[in-house]
CSV table of C-alpha atoms and ligand atoms in Angstrom, one decimal:
chain,number,residue,atom,x,y,z
A,1,UNK,CA,117.3,-71.1,-82.6
A,2,UNK,CA,118.9,-74.5,-82.3
A,3,UNK,CA,122.1,-74.1,-80.4
A,4,UNK,CA,124.7,-76.8,-80.2
A,5,UNK,CA,124.1,-79.2,-77.3
A,6,UNK,CA,120.9,-77.5,-76.1
A,7,UNK,CA,117.8,-79.7,-76.0
A,8,UNK,CA,115.3,-77.6,-74.1
A,9,UNK,CA,115.0,-73.9,-74.1
A,10,UNK,CA,112.4,-72.0,-72.1
A,11,UNK,CA,112.2,-68.4,-73.0
A,12,UNK,CA,110.4,-65.8,-70.8
A,13,UNK,CA,107.6,-68.1,-69.7
A,14,UNK,CA,104.7,-66.6,-67.8
A,15,UNK,CA,101.6,-68.4,-66.7
A,16,UNK,CA,98.5,-67.2,-64.9
A,17,UNK,CA,95.8,-69.2,-63.1
A,18,UNK,CA,92.9,-66.8,-62.7
A,19,UNK,CA,94.4,-63.6,-61.3
A,20,UNK,CA,97.4,-65.5,-59.8
A,21,UNK,CA,100.7,-65.3,-61.7
A,22,UNK,CA,102.4,-68.7,-61.0
A,23,UNK,CA,105.3,-68.2,-63.4
A,24,UNK,CA,107.0,-64.9,-63.9
A,25,UNK,CA,109.5,-64.6,-66.8
A,26,UNK,CA,111.0,-68.1,-66.4
A,27,UNK,CA,113.9,-68.7,-68.8
A,28,UNK,CA,116.1,-71.8,-68.7
A,29,UNK,CA,118.3,-73.8,-71.1
A,30,UNK,CA,118.9,-77.5,-70.6
A,31,UNK,CA,121.8,-79.3,-72.3
A,32,UNK,CA,121.5,-82.7,-74.0
A,33,UNK,CA,122.1,-85.4,-71.4
A,34,UNK,CA,122.0,-83.1,-68.4
A,35,UNK,CA,120.3,-84.0,-65.1
A,36,UNK,CA,118.5,-80.8,-64.2
A,37,UNK,CA,116.5,-80.4,-61.1
A,38,UNK,CA,113.8,-77.7,-60.5
A,39,UNK,CA,113.8,-77.1,-56.7
A,40,UNK,CA,111.6,-74.9,-54.6
A,41,UNK,CA,108.9,-74.8,-51.9
A,42,UNK,CA,105.4,-76.1,-52.4
A,43,UNK,CA,103.5,-73.9,-54.8
A,44,UNK,CA,106.5,-72.1,-56.4
A,45,UNK,CA,105.6,-73.2,-59.9
A,46,UNK,CA,107.9,-76.3,-60.4
A,47,UNK,CA,105.2,-78.6,-61.6
A,48,UNK,CA,103.7,-76.0,-63.8
A,49,UNK,CA,107.1,-75.5,-65.5
A,50,UNK,CA,107.4,-79.2,-66.1
A,51,UNK,CA,103.8,-79.5,-67.4
A,52,UNK,CA,104.6,-76.7,-69.9
A,53,UNK,CA,107.6,-78.6,-71.1
A,54,UNK,CA,105.4,-81.8,-71.4
A,55,UNK,CA,102.6,-79.8,-73.2
A,56,UNK,CA,99.9,-80.4,-70.5
A,57,UNK,CA,99.8,-76.6,-69.9
A,58,UNK,CA,100.2,-73.7,-72.3
A,59,UNK,CA,102.2,-70.6,-71.3
A,60,UNK,CA,100.4,-67.3,-71.5
A,61,UNK,CA,103.7,-65.7,-72.6
A,62,UNK,CA,107.0,-67.0,-73.8
A,63,UNK,CA,108.2,-69.9,-75.9
A,64,UNK,CA,109.2,-73.6,-75.4
A,65,UNK,CA,111.8,-75.1,-77.7
A,66,UNK,CA,112.7,-78.8,-77.7
A,67,UNK,CA,115.5,-79.9,-80.0
A,68,UNK,CA,115.4,-76.5,-81.6
A,69,UNK,CA,111.7,-76.7,-82.6
A,70,UNK,CA,109.0,-74.4,-81.2
A,71,UNK,CA,106.7,-76.6,-79.2
A,72,UNK,CA,104.0,-74.1,-78.0
A,73,UNK,CA,101.3,-75.6,-80.2
A,74,UNK,CA,102.6,-79.2,-80.3
A,75,UNK,CA,100.4,-81.8,-78.6
A,76,UNK,CA,101.9,-83.6,-75.6
A,77,UNK,CA,102.1,-87.0,-77.3
A,78,UNK,CA,104.0,-85.5,-80.3
A,79,UNK,CA,106.8,-84.1,-78.1
A,80,UNK,CA,110.0,-86.1,-77.6
A,81,UNK,CA,109.4,-86.3,-73.8
A,82,UNK,CA,107.9,-88.8,-71.4
A,83,UNK,CA,106.7,-87.9,-67.9
A,84,UNK,CA,106.9,-89.9,-64.6
A,85,UNK,CA,104.4,-88.6,-62.2
A,86,UNK,CA,104.3,-88.3,-58.4
A,87,UNK,CA,101.7,-91.0,-58.2
A,88,UNK,CA,102.7,-93.9,-60.4
A,89,UNK,CA,99.5,-93.8,-62.6
A,90,UNK,CA,99.9,-97.4,-63.6
A,91,UNK,CA,96.9,-99.4,-65.0
A,92,UNK,CA,95.7,-101.5,-62.1
A,93,UNK,CA,94.1,-104.2,-64.3
A,94,UNK,CA,97.3,-104.8,-66.3
A,95,UNK,CA,100.3,-106.7,-65.2
A,96,UNK,CA,103.9,-105.3,-65.2
A,97,UNK,CA,104.6,-106.4,-68.8
A,98,UNK,CA,101.4,-105.0,-70.3
A,99,UNK,CA,101.8,-101.7,-68.3
A,100,UNK,CA,105.2,-101.1,-69.9
A,101,UNK,CA,104.2,-102.5,-73.3
A,102,UNK,CA,101.0,-100.3,-73.5
A,103,UNK,CA,102.4,-97.4,-75.4
A,104,UNK,CA,104.4,-99.5,-77.8
A,105,UNK,CA,101.3,-101.6,-78.7
A,106,UNK,CA,99.4,-98.4,-79.5
A,107,UNK,CA,102.2,-97.4,-81.8
A,108,UNK,CA,102.0,-100.7,-83.5
A,109,UNK,CA,105.5,-101.9,-82.6
A,110,UNK,CA,106.0,-105.6,-83.5
A,111,UNK,CA,105.5,-108.2,-80.8
A,112,UNK,CA,109.1,-109.4,-80.8
A,113,UNK,CA,110.4,-105.8,-80.7
A,114,UNK,CA,108.1,-105.1,-77.7
A,115,UNK,CA,109.3,-108.2,-75.9
A,116,UNK,CA,113.0,-107.2,-76.4
A,117,UNK,CA,112.4,-103.6,-75.3
A,118,UNK,CA,110.2,-104.4,-72.2
A,119,UNK,CA,112.8,-107.0,-71.0
A,120,UNK,CA,115.6,-104.5,-71.5
A,121,UNK,CA,114.0,-101.7,-69.5
A,122,UNK,CA,112.9,-104.2,-66.8
A,123,UNK,CA,116.5,-105.1,-66.4
A,124,UNK,CA,117.5,-101.5,-66.2
A,125,UNK,CA,115.1,-100.7,-63.4
A,126,UNK,CA,116.1,-103.9,-61.5
A,127,UNK,CA,112.7,-105.7,-62.1
A,128,UNK,CA,113.7,-108.7,-64.2
A,129,UNK,CA,111.3,-111.6,-63.3
A,130,UNK,CA,108.5,-109.3,-62.3
A,131,UNK,CA,106.9,-109.1,-65.8
A,132,UNK,CA,103.8,-111.2,-65.0
A,133,UNK,CA,103.2,-109.8,-61.6
A,134,UNK,CA,100.0,-107.8,-61.0
A,135,UNK,CA,101.0,-104.2,-60.3
A,136,UNK,CA,98.8,-104.1,-57.2
A,137,UNK,CA,101.0,-106.7,-55.6
A,138,UNK,CA,104.1,-104.5,-55.9
A,139,UNK,CA,105.5,-102.2,-53.2
A,140,UNK,CA,105.5,-98.4,-53.8
A,141,UNK,CA,109.2,-98.5,-54.8
A,142,UNK,CA,108.6,-101.3,-57.3
A,143,UNK,CA,105.5,-99.6,-58.8
A,144,UNK,CA,107.6,-96.4,-59.3
A,145,UNK,CA,110.3,-98.5,-61.1
A,146,UNK,CA,107.6,-99.9,-63.4
A,147,UNK,CA,106.4,-96.3,-64.0
A,148,UNK,CA,110.0,-95.3,-64.9
A,149,UNK,CA,110.3,-98.4,-67.1
A,150,UNK,CA,107.1,-97.5,-68.9
A,151,UNK,CA,108.4,-94.0,-69.6
A,152,UNK,CA,111.9,-95.0,-70.8
A,153,UNK,CA,110.7,-97.8,-73.0
A,154,UNK,CA,109.5,-95.2,-75.5
A,155,UNK,CA,113.1,-94.0,-75.7
A,156,UNK,CA,112.3,-90.4,-75.2
A,157,UNK,CA,114.9,-87.7,-75.6
A,158,UNK,CA,113.9,-86.2,-72.4
A,159,UNK,CA,112.5,-87.8,-69.2
A,160,UNK,CA,110.4,-85.5,-67.0
A,161,UNK,CA,110.1,-86.6,-63.4
A,162,UNK,CA,107.6,-84.9,-61.1
A,163,UNK,CA,108.6,-85.7,-57.5
A,164,UNK,CA,108.8,-89.4,-58.5
A,165,UNK,CA,110.1,-90.5,-55.1
A,166,UNK,CA,107.8,-88.5,-52.8
A,167,UNK,CA,105.5,-91.4,-51.9
A,168,UNK,CA,108.4,-93.7,-50.8
A,169,UNK,CA,109.8,-94.1,-47.3
A,170,UNK,CA,113.2,-92.6,-46.5
A,171,UNK,CA,115.3,-95.7,-47.0
A,172,UNK,CA,113.6,-96.6,-50.4
A,173,UNK,CA,114.0,-92.9,-51.5
A,174,UNK,CA,117.8,-93.1,-50.8
A,175,UNK,CA,118.1,-96.4,-52.7
A,176,UNK,CA,116.0,-95.1,-55.7
A,177,UNK,CA,118.1,-91.9,-55.8
A,178,UNK,CA,121.2,-93.9,-56.4
A,179,UNK,CA,119.4,-96.0,-59.0
A,180,UNK,CA,118.0,-93.0,-60.8
A,181,UNK,CA,121.5,-91.5,-61.1
A,182,UNK,CA,122.8,-94.8,-62.5
A,183,UNK,CA,119.9,-95.0,-64.9
A,184,UNK,CA,120.6,-91.5,-66.1
A,185,UNK,CA,124.2,-92.4,-66.8
A,186,UNK,CA,123.2,-95.6,-68.6
A,187,UNK,CA,120.5,-94.1,-70.7
A,188,UNK,CA,122.4,-90.9,-71.6
A,189,UNK,CA,119.1,-89.0,-72.0
A,190,UNK,CA,118.1,-85.7,-70.5
A,191,UNK,CA,116.4,-85.8,-67.1
A,192,UNK,CA,114.3,-82.9,-65.8
A,193,UNK,CA,113.4,-83.6,-62.3
A,194,UNK,CA,111.1,-81.7,-59.9
A,195,UNK,CA,111.5,-81.8,-56.1
A,196,UNK,CA,111.0,-79.7,-53.0
A,197,UNK,CA,113.7,-81.8,-51.3
A,198,UNK,CA,117.0,-79.9,-51.4
A,199,UNK,CA,119.1,-82.9,-50.4
A,200,UNK,CA,117.7,-84.9,-53.2
A,201,UNK,CA,118.4,-82.0,-55.7
A,202,UNK,CA,122.0,-81.7,-54.5
A,203,UNK,CA,122.6,-85.4,-54.7
A,204,UNK,CA,121.1,-86.1,-58.1
A,205,UNK,CA,121.7,-83.1,-60.3
A,206,UNK,CA,124.3,-81.7,-62.7
A,207,UNK,CA,122.3,-78.4,-62.5
A,208,UNK,CA,119.9,-77.1,-59.9
A,209,UNK,CA,117.3,-74.4,-60.7
A,210,UNK,CA,116.0,-72.8,-57.5
A,211,UNK,CA,112.5,-71.3,-57.8
A,212,UNK,CA,110.4,-69.2,-55.5
A,213,UNK,CA,107.0,-67.7,-56.1
A,214,UNK,CA,107.2,-68.3,-59.9
A,215,UNK,CA,110.6,-66.7,-60.3
A,216,UNK,CA,113.9,-68.5,-61.0
A,217,UNK,CA,116.2,-67.4,-58.1
A,218,UNK,CA,119.4,-69.2,-59.2
A,219,UNK,CA,120.7,-71.7,-61.7
A,220,UNK,CA,124.0,-73.5,-61.0
A,221,UNK,CA,125.8,-76.7,-60.0
A,222,UNK,CA,125.0,-78.1,-56.6
A,223,UNK,CA,128.3,-76.8,-55.2
A,224,UNK,CA,127.7,-73.3,-56.7
A,225,UNK,CA,124.2,-73.1,-55.2
A,226,UNK,CA,125.4,-74.2,-51.8
A,227,UNK,CA,128.6,-72.2,-51.6
A,228,UNK,CA,127.5,-69.1,-53.5
A,229,UNK,CA,123.8,-68.5,-52.9
A,230,UNK,CA,122.7,-65.3,-54.7
A,231,UNK,CA,120.2,-64.3,-52.1
A,232,UNK,CA,118.8,-65.1,-48.6
A,233,UNK,CA,116.0,-67.3,-50.0
A,234,UNK,CA,118.5,-69.6,-51.7
A,235,UNK,CA,120.9,-69.6,-48.7
A,236,UNK,CA,118.0,-70.5,-46.4
A,237,UNK,CA,116.4,-73.1,-48.6
A,238,UNK,CA,119.6,-74.9,-49.4
A,239,UNK,CA,121.2,-76.3,-46.3
A,240,UNK,CA,121.4,-74.6,-42.9
A,241,UNK,CA,122.5,-71.0,-42.7
A,242,UNK,CA,123.2,-68.1,-40.3
A,243,UNK,CA,121.8,-65.0,-42.0
A,244,UNK,CA,122.5,-61.5,-40.8
A,245,UNK,CA,121.8,-58.0,-41.7
A,246,UNK,CA,125.1,-56.4,-42.3
A,247,UNK,CA,126.9,-53.3,-43.7
A,248,UNK,CA,129.6,-53.5,-46.3
A,249,UNK,CA,132.0,-50.9,-44.8
A,250,UNK,CA,134.5,-50.9,-47.7
A,251,UNK,CA,136.1,-53.5,-50.0
A,252,UNK,CA,136.8,-56.7,-48.0
A,253,UNK,CA,135.4,-55.3,-44.8
A,254,UNK,CA,131.9,-56.1,-43.6
A,255,UNK,CA,130.2,-55.5,-40.3
A,256,UNK,CA,127.5,-57.7,-38.7
A,257,UNK,CA,126.5,-58.9,-35.2
A,258,UNK,CA,128.1,-55.6,-34.0
A,259,UNK,CA,131.6,-56.7,-35.2
A,260,UNK,CA,133.8,-56.0,-38.1
A,261,UNK,CA,135.0,-58.9,-40.2
A,262,UNK,CA,137.4,-59.3,-43.1
A,263,UNK,CA,135.8,-60.8,-46.1
A,264,UNK,CA,136.7,-61.4,-49.8
A,265,UNK,CA,134.0,-59.4,-51.4
A,266,UNK,CA,134.6,-56.1,-53.3
A,267,UNK,CA,132.7,-53.6,-55.4
A,268,UNK,CA,129.7,-53.1,-53.2
A,269,UNK,CA,130.6,-49.5,-52.3
A,270,UNK,CA,131.0,-48.0,-48.8
A,271,UNK,CA,128.5,-48.3,-46.0
A,272,UNK,CA,126.0,-50.3,-48.1
A,273,UNK,CA,123.4,-52.5,-46.3
A,274,UNK,CA,123.9,-56.1,-47.2
A,275,UNK,CA,122.8,-59.6,-46.3
A,276,UNK,CA,125.5,-61.9,-44.9
A,277,UNK,CA,125.4,-65.7,-44.9
A,278,UNK,CA,127.7,-68.0,-42.9
A,279,UNK,CA,127.2,-71.7,-43.0
A,280,UNK,CA,127.1,-73.5,-39.5
A,281,UNK,CA,130.1,-75.6,-40.4
A,282,UNK,CA,132.2,-72.5,-41.2
A,283,UNK,CA,132.1,-71.0,-37.7
A,284,UNK,CA,135.1,-72.2,-35.7
A,285,UNK,CA,134.1,-72.6,-32.0
A,286,UNK,CA,136.5,-73.1,-29.1
A,287,UNK,CA,136.5,-72.6,-25.3
A,288,UNK,CA,136.6,-68.9,-24.4
A,289,UNK,CA,139.9,-67.4,-25.5
A,290,UNK,CA,141.1,-63.9,-26.4
A,291,UNK,CA,142.0,-65.2,-29.8
A,292,UNK,CA,138.3,-65.4,-30.8
A,293,UNK,CA,136.7,-62.7,-33.0
A,294,UNK,CA,133.6,-62.7,-30.8
A,295,UNK,CA,132.2,-64.6,-27.9
A,296,UNK,CA,129.1,-66.2,-26.6
A,297,UNK,CA,127.5,-68.8,-24.4
A,298,UNK,CA,126.3,-72.2,-25.5
A,299,UNK,CA,122.5,-72.6,-25.1
A,300,UNK,CA,122.2,-76.2,-26.5
A,301,UNK,CA,124.3,-78.9,-28.1
A,302,UNK,CA,122.6,-81.8,-29.9
A,303,UNK,CA,124.4,-84.8,-31.5
A,304,UNK,CA,123.3,-85.2,-35.1
A,305,UNK,CA,125.0,-88.5,-36.0
A,306,UNK,CA,128.2,-87.1,-37.5
A,307,UNK,CA,128.5,-83.6,-36.0
A,308,UNK,CA,127.1,-81.7,-33.0
A,309,UNK,CA,124.7,-78.9,-33.6
A,310,UNK,CA,125.5,-76.1,-31.2
A,311,UNK,CA,123.3,-73.0,-30.5
A,312,UNK,CA,125.3,-70.1,-29.2
A,313,UNK,CA,123.9,-66.8,-27.9
A,314,UNK,CA,126.1,-63.7,-28.0
A,315,UNK,CA,125.9,-60.8,-25.5
A,316,UNK,CA,124.4,-58.6,-28.2
A,317,UNK,CA,121.4,-60.8,-28.5
A,318,UNK,CA,122.3,-62.9,-31.6
A,319,UNK,CA,121.7,-66.6,-31.9
A,320,UNK,CA,124.0,-68.7,-34.0
A,321,UNK,CA,123.9,-72.2,-35.2
A,322,UNK,CA,127.3,-73.9,-35.4
A,323,UNK,CA,128.2,-77.4,-36.4
A,324,UNK,CA,131.3,-79.0,-34.9
A,325,UNK,CA,132.7,-82.5,-34.4
A,326,UNK,CA,133.2,-81.8,-30.7
A,327,UNK,CA,130.5,-81.2,-28.1
A,328,UNK,CA,130.3,-77.9,-26.2
A,329,UNK,CA,128.1,-78.2,-23.1
A,330,UNK,CA,125.2,-75.8,-22.5
A,331,UNK,CA,126.3,-72.9,-20.3
A,332,UNK,CA,129.9,-73.0,-21.6
A,333,UNK,CA,131.6,-69.7,-22.5
A,334,UNK,CA,132.9,-70.0,-26.0
A,335,UNK,CA,134.8,-67.9,-28.7
A,336,UNK,CA,134.3,-68.0,-32.4
A,337,UNK,CA,136.3,-67.3,-35.5
A,338,UNK,CA,135.0,-66.9,-39.1
A,339,UNK,CA,137.5,-67.0,-42.0
A,340,UNK,CA,137.1,-64.2,-44.6
A,341,UNK,CA,136.4,-66.7,-47.4
A,342,UNK,CA,133.5,-68.3,-45.4
A,343,UNK,CA,131.6,-65.0,-45.2
A,344,UNK,CA,129.1,-64.7,-48.1
A,345,UNK,CA,128.0,-61.2,-48.8
A,346,UNK,CA,124.9,-60.5,-50.9
A,347,UNK,CA,123.2,-57.4,-52.1
A,348,UNK,CA,119.9,-56.8,-50.4
A,349,UNK,CA,116.9,-57.2,-52.6
A,350,UNK,CA,115.2,-54.3,-50.7
A,351,UNK,CA,115.9,-52.2,-47.6
A,352,UNK,CA,112.4,-51.1,-47.0
A,353,UNK,CA,108.8,-51.8,-48.2
A,354,UNK,CA,107.9,-49.6,-51.2
A,355,UNK,CA,104.2,-49.9,-51.9
A,356,UNK,CA,102.1,-48.4,-54.7
A,357,UNK,CA,99.1,-46.7,-53.3
A,358,UNK,CA,96.3,-44.2,-54.0
A,359,UNK,CA,95.0,-41.4,-51.8
A,360,UNK,CA,91.4,-42.0,-50.7
A,361,UNK,CA,91.2,-38.6,-49.0
A,362,UNK,CA,93.7,-36.4,-47.3
A,363,UNK,CA,94.0,-38.8,-44.3
A,364,UNK,CA,93.5,-42.2,-45.9
A,365,UNK,CA,95.5,-44.1,-48.5
A,366,UNK,CA,94.7,-47.3,-50.3
A,367,UNK,CA,97.5,-49.8,-49.9
A,368,UNK,CA,97.5,-53.6,-50.4
A,369,UNK,CA,93.9,-53.2,-51.6
A,370,UNK,CA,92.8,-51.8,-48.2
A,371,UNK,CA,92.2,-48.3,-46.8
A,372,UNK,CA,94.8,-47.2,-44.2
A,373,UNK,CA,94.7,-44.1,-42.1
A,374,UNK,CA,97.7,-41.7,-42.7
A,375,UNK,CA,98.9,-38.4,-41.5
A,376,UNK,CA,97.2,-35.4,-43.3
A,377,UNK,CA,98.8,-35.1,-46.7
A,378,UNK,CA,99.1,-31.5,-47.8
A,379,UNK,CA,99.0,-31.1,-51.6
A,380,UNK,CA,97.6,-34.6,-52.3
A,381,UNK,CA,94.0,-35.2,-53.2
A,382,UNK,CA,91.7,-38.2,-53.6
A,383,UNK,CA,92.8,-40.3,-56.6
A,384,UNK,CA,96.4,-39.2,-56.6
A,385,UNK,CA,98.8,-42.1,-57.1
A,386,UNK,CA,101.4,-42.3,-54.3
A,387,UNK,CA,104.4,-44.4,-53.3
A,388,UNK,CA,104.4,-45.4,-49.6
A,389,UNK,CA,107.6,-46.5,-47.8
A,390,UNK,CA,107.3,-48.5,-44.6
A,391,UNK,CA,110.3,-49.9,-42.8
A,392,UNK,CA,110.2,-53.6,-42.1
A,393,UNK,CA,110.1,-53.2,-38.3
A,394,UNK,CA,107.2,-50.8,-38.5
A,395,UNK,CA,104.6,-53.3,-39.9
A,396,UNK,CA,102.5,-54.7,-37.1
A,397,UNK,CA,100.9,-58.1,-37.3
A,398,UNK,CA,97.9,-59.3,-35.3
A,399,UNK,CA,96.9,-62.8,-34.4
A,400,UNK,CA,93.3,-62.1,-35.2
A,401,UNK,CA,92.9,-61.0,-38.8
A,402,UNK,CA,89.9,-58.8,-37.8
A,403,UNK,CA,92.2,-56.6,-35.7
A,404,UNK,CA,94.2,-55.7,-38.9
A,405,UNK,CA,93.4,-53.0,-41.4
A,406,UNK,CA,94.2,-55.6,-44.0
A,407,UNK,CA,94.5,-59.4,-44.0
A,408,UNK,CA,97.5,-61.5,-45.1
A,409,UNK,CA,99.1,-64.8,-44.9
A,410,UNK,CA,102.7,-65.6,-44.0
A,411,UNK,CA,104.4,-67.2,-47.0
A,412,UNK,CA,108.1,-67.2,-46.0
A,413,UNK,CA,110.0,-66.9,-42.8
A,414,UNK,CA,113.7,-66.2,-42.5
A,415,UNK,CA,115.5,-66.2,-39.2
A,416,UNK,CA,118.1,-63.5,-39.2
A,417,UNK,CA,120.1,-64.3,-36.0
A,418,UNK,CA,118.3,-61.7,-33.8
A,419,UNK,CA,114.9,-61.3,-35.5
A,420,UNK,CA,112.5,-62.9,-38.0
A,421,UNK,CA,112.1,-61.5,-41.5
A,422,UNK,CA,108.6,-62.5,-42.8
A,423,UNK,CA,107.1,-62.3,-46.2
A,424,UNK,CA,103.3,-61.6,-45.9
A,425,UNK,CA,101.1,-61.8,-48.9
A,426,UNK,CA,98.1,-59.4,-48.6
A,427,UNK,CA,94.7,-60.3,-49.9
A,428,UNK,CA,95.4,-58.5,-53.2
A,429,UNK,CA,98.5,-60.7,-53.8
A,430,UNK,CA,101.1,-58.0,-53.0
A,431,UNK,CA,103.8,-58.8,-50.6
A,432,UNK,CA,104.8,-56.8,-47.5
A,433,UNK,CA,107.9,-57.6,-45.6
A,434,UNK,CA,108.1,-57.6,-41.8
A,435,UNK,CA,110.9,-57.7,-39.2
A,436,UNK,CA,109.7,-59.0,-35.9
A,437,UNK,CA,110.8,-60.6,-32.6
A,438,UNK,CA,107.5,-62.5,-32.5
A,439,UNK,CA,107.4,-66.2,-33.6
A,440,UNK,CA,104.9,-66.8,-36.4
A,441,UNK,CA,104.3,-69.9,-38.5
A,442,UNK,CA,104.3,-70.4,-42.2
A,443,UNK,CA,100.8,-70.0,-43.6
A,444,UNK,CA,99.5,-68.1,-40.5
A,445,UNK,CA,96.7,-65.8,-41.4
A,446,UNK,CA,97.3,-62.4,-39.8
A,447,UNK,CA,96.0,-58.8,-39.6
A,448,UNK,CA,98.3,-56.1,-41.0
A,449,UNK,CA,98.5,-52.6,-39.4
A,450,UNK,CA,100.7,-49.7,-40.1
A,451,UNK,CA,100.7,-46.6,-37.9
A,452,UNK,CA,100.1,-43.3,-39.8
A,453,UNK,CA,103.4,-41.8,-38.6
A,454,UNK,CA,105.3,-44.8,-40.0
A,455,UNK,CA,104.4,-44.2,-43.6
A,456,UNK,CA,106.5,-42.0,-45.9
A,457,UNK,CA,104.2,-40.9,-48.6
A,458,UNK,CA,105.3,-39.3,-51.9
A,459,UNK,CA,103.5,-38.6,-55.1
A,460,UNK,CA,104.2,-41.5,-57.4
A,461,UNK,CA,105.5,-39.4,-60.3
A,462,UNK,CA,107.9,-37.5,-58.0
A,463,UNK,CA,109.4,-40.6,-56.4
A,464,UNK,CA,109.7,-42.2,-59.8
A,465,UNK,CA,111.7,-39.3,-61.2
B,1,ATP,P1,104.0,-78.5,-55.2
B,1,ATP,O1,105.3,-79.0,-54.8
B,1,ATP,O2,103.1,-78.3,-54.0
B,1,ATP,O3,103.3,-79.4,-56.3
B,1,ATP,P2,104.8,-76.6,-57.2
B,1,ATP,O4,106.0,-75.8,-57.0
B,1,ATP,O5,105.0,-77.8,-58.2
B,1,ATP,O6,104.2,-77.1,-55.9
B,1,ATP,P3,102.7,-75.8,-59.0
B,1,ATP,O7,102.0,-77.1,-58.9
B,1,ATP,O8,103.4,-75.5,-60.2
B,1,ATP,O9,103.7,-75.7,-57.8
B,1,ATP,O10,101.6,-74.7,-58.7
B,1,ATP,C1,102.0,-73.3,-58.6
B,1,ATP,C2,100.7,-72.5,-58.2
B,1,ATP,O11,99.7,-72.6,-59.1
B,1,ATP,C3,100.1,-73.0,-56.9
B,1,ATP,O12,99.7,-71.9,-56.1
B,1,ATP,C4,99.0,-73.9,-57.3
B,1,ATP,O13,97.9,-73.9,-56.4
B,1,ATP,C5,98.5,-73.1,-58.6
B,1,ATP,N1,97.9,-74.0,-59.6
B,1,ATP,C6,98.5,-75.1,-60.2
B,1,ATP,N2,97.7,-75.6,-61.1
B,1,ATP,C7,96.6,-74.9,-61.1
B,1,ATP,C8,95.3,-75.0,-61.8
B,1,ATP,N3,95.1,-75.9,-62.7
B,1,ATP,N4,94.4,-74.0,-61.5
B,1,ATP,C9,94.6,-73.1,-60.6
B,1,ATP,N5,95.7,-73.0,-59.9
B,1,ATP,C10,96.7,-73.9,-60.1
C-alpha cells in the first residue's frame, strides 16, 4: 500500500471508549515532510488519533500504516515516531543533558555519538549552554524545548506533538510557534501536531485537519479551510463568521437576511435551503447611502488593535459582525455591500431533526431513549419502529432538566445572525438540533420537550422507502 511520498495513512479508523464512539471512520494521508495539524474542540478525538498513530491506543476498526507498513500490532517503541506531550514529562532528577541522552543510552549508542547528537539538538532548540542545568530550574518554555530536543534526538521520521505549547503564556507560545516552524524546516521530518487553537493551526501548518465529534470535517491548506469552509462548523470554528440560513434561488443567486444577493455558486438547484457564510472583513460598510445592498444601525464599535469590530443590527432583526479599518459610531445609520465572491454557500447538513423511534403505545413514542407523548397514531402499535421529524424551532429546552421529558447537554452553539442553532446531546448519545432565541451556554444541562403536535411520525420502513 506504500504510495510515493506518503508516510502515514490512516484508513477508516473507529475507536470506542465504553459505549462512546470517539472516532468515526477517520481517514487521513500525510505526506513525508508535511506539517499537519489536527484541529478541533476539546473532546473531538484529536489526541486519540495521535495516540493511535503513536501506538498508545489500538483502533477498534481500521488500519494505521507508517512508511507503507501496517502498524496496528506494532509496539509504540518500534514505530518510527516520537511524541512530545502537553506536559513535558521530563525526568526531574536528571539534568538537561541526561534527559535528552536517556533514550540513546538505552539503545547503547556510544558516548561520543551521544555527546555529538545531544549538543546538536540543544543548538537546534536554542538551548546551548544549558546541558548541565537541572530541569526544575528551567522555565516552562525551556522545559518544552528540552522535551522537543529529547524527541528529535532519536531522529524519528515523524514527530507527534500533542498541544506542546498549551502550558506556555501567550508571548512564549508565539515565539515557540516561530521556532517550531523553523525546526520543522531544518529537520525536514514530518510533524503531526494537535491543537484546539485555530490561530496556531493556521500559522504553523501545511495542512489542517478539522475534526468534530470524532469525525473529520475538512482537510485542506490553511487558506482553503479559511476561505472555503465546507460546513458551518468549520466556518464557525476557524475565524469569525456571519452565518445565515439562506435559500439558493437559482444558479448564482442566493437569498438571506430577506435580501437577494448575487453569488458565484452554481449547481445547487432552485429554491434549495442552504447555509451562507460571510466573513466580517468581507462586508463593506459605509454611512447610509442608496448604493448599499442593505442597511442597518451600528450597535457597537470596538477597536481591536488593527481593525474595528462593528456590530450592526438590520431592521429585519439580524445582527452582523463587520470588521473595518474605520470606526462607525454606535447609533449611526449605515449601508452594506457584499461582493458575490465573498458569499460562501454551503449545502445544509440537515433541514430538520429526523429521529429513529419506537412506539410505546398509540400515544407514546420512545425517542432519544425517553418516552414522549404523541398524538394518537392510527395503524401503529407498540413496538413498531418509526421515524419522527421535528423542526429545529419546535424543540423546547428547559433550564431545569427535571422539567424535560428527556435530559441533554449542549455540545455546540452556532449563532446564525438572528437566532442560535444548538446541538444538544441526549442521555443516549443521540443529537437533537434546536433553533432558539434564548441564550444558552456550552455544556449547559437542559431538559428537552417536544409537543405532540410538532412530531411528524411515519413507520420507519415507509419513510426509508
Ligand atoms: P482535548 O483537547 O480535550 O484533549 P481531544 O480532542 O484531544 O480533546 P480526546 O482526548 O481524543 O479528545 O478524547 C475524545 C473523547 O474520548 C473524550 O470525550 C474523552 O473524554 C474520551 N476519552 C479519551 N480517552 C479515554 C479513555 N482512556 N477512556 C475513556 N474515555 C476516553
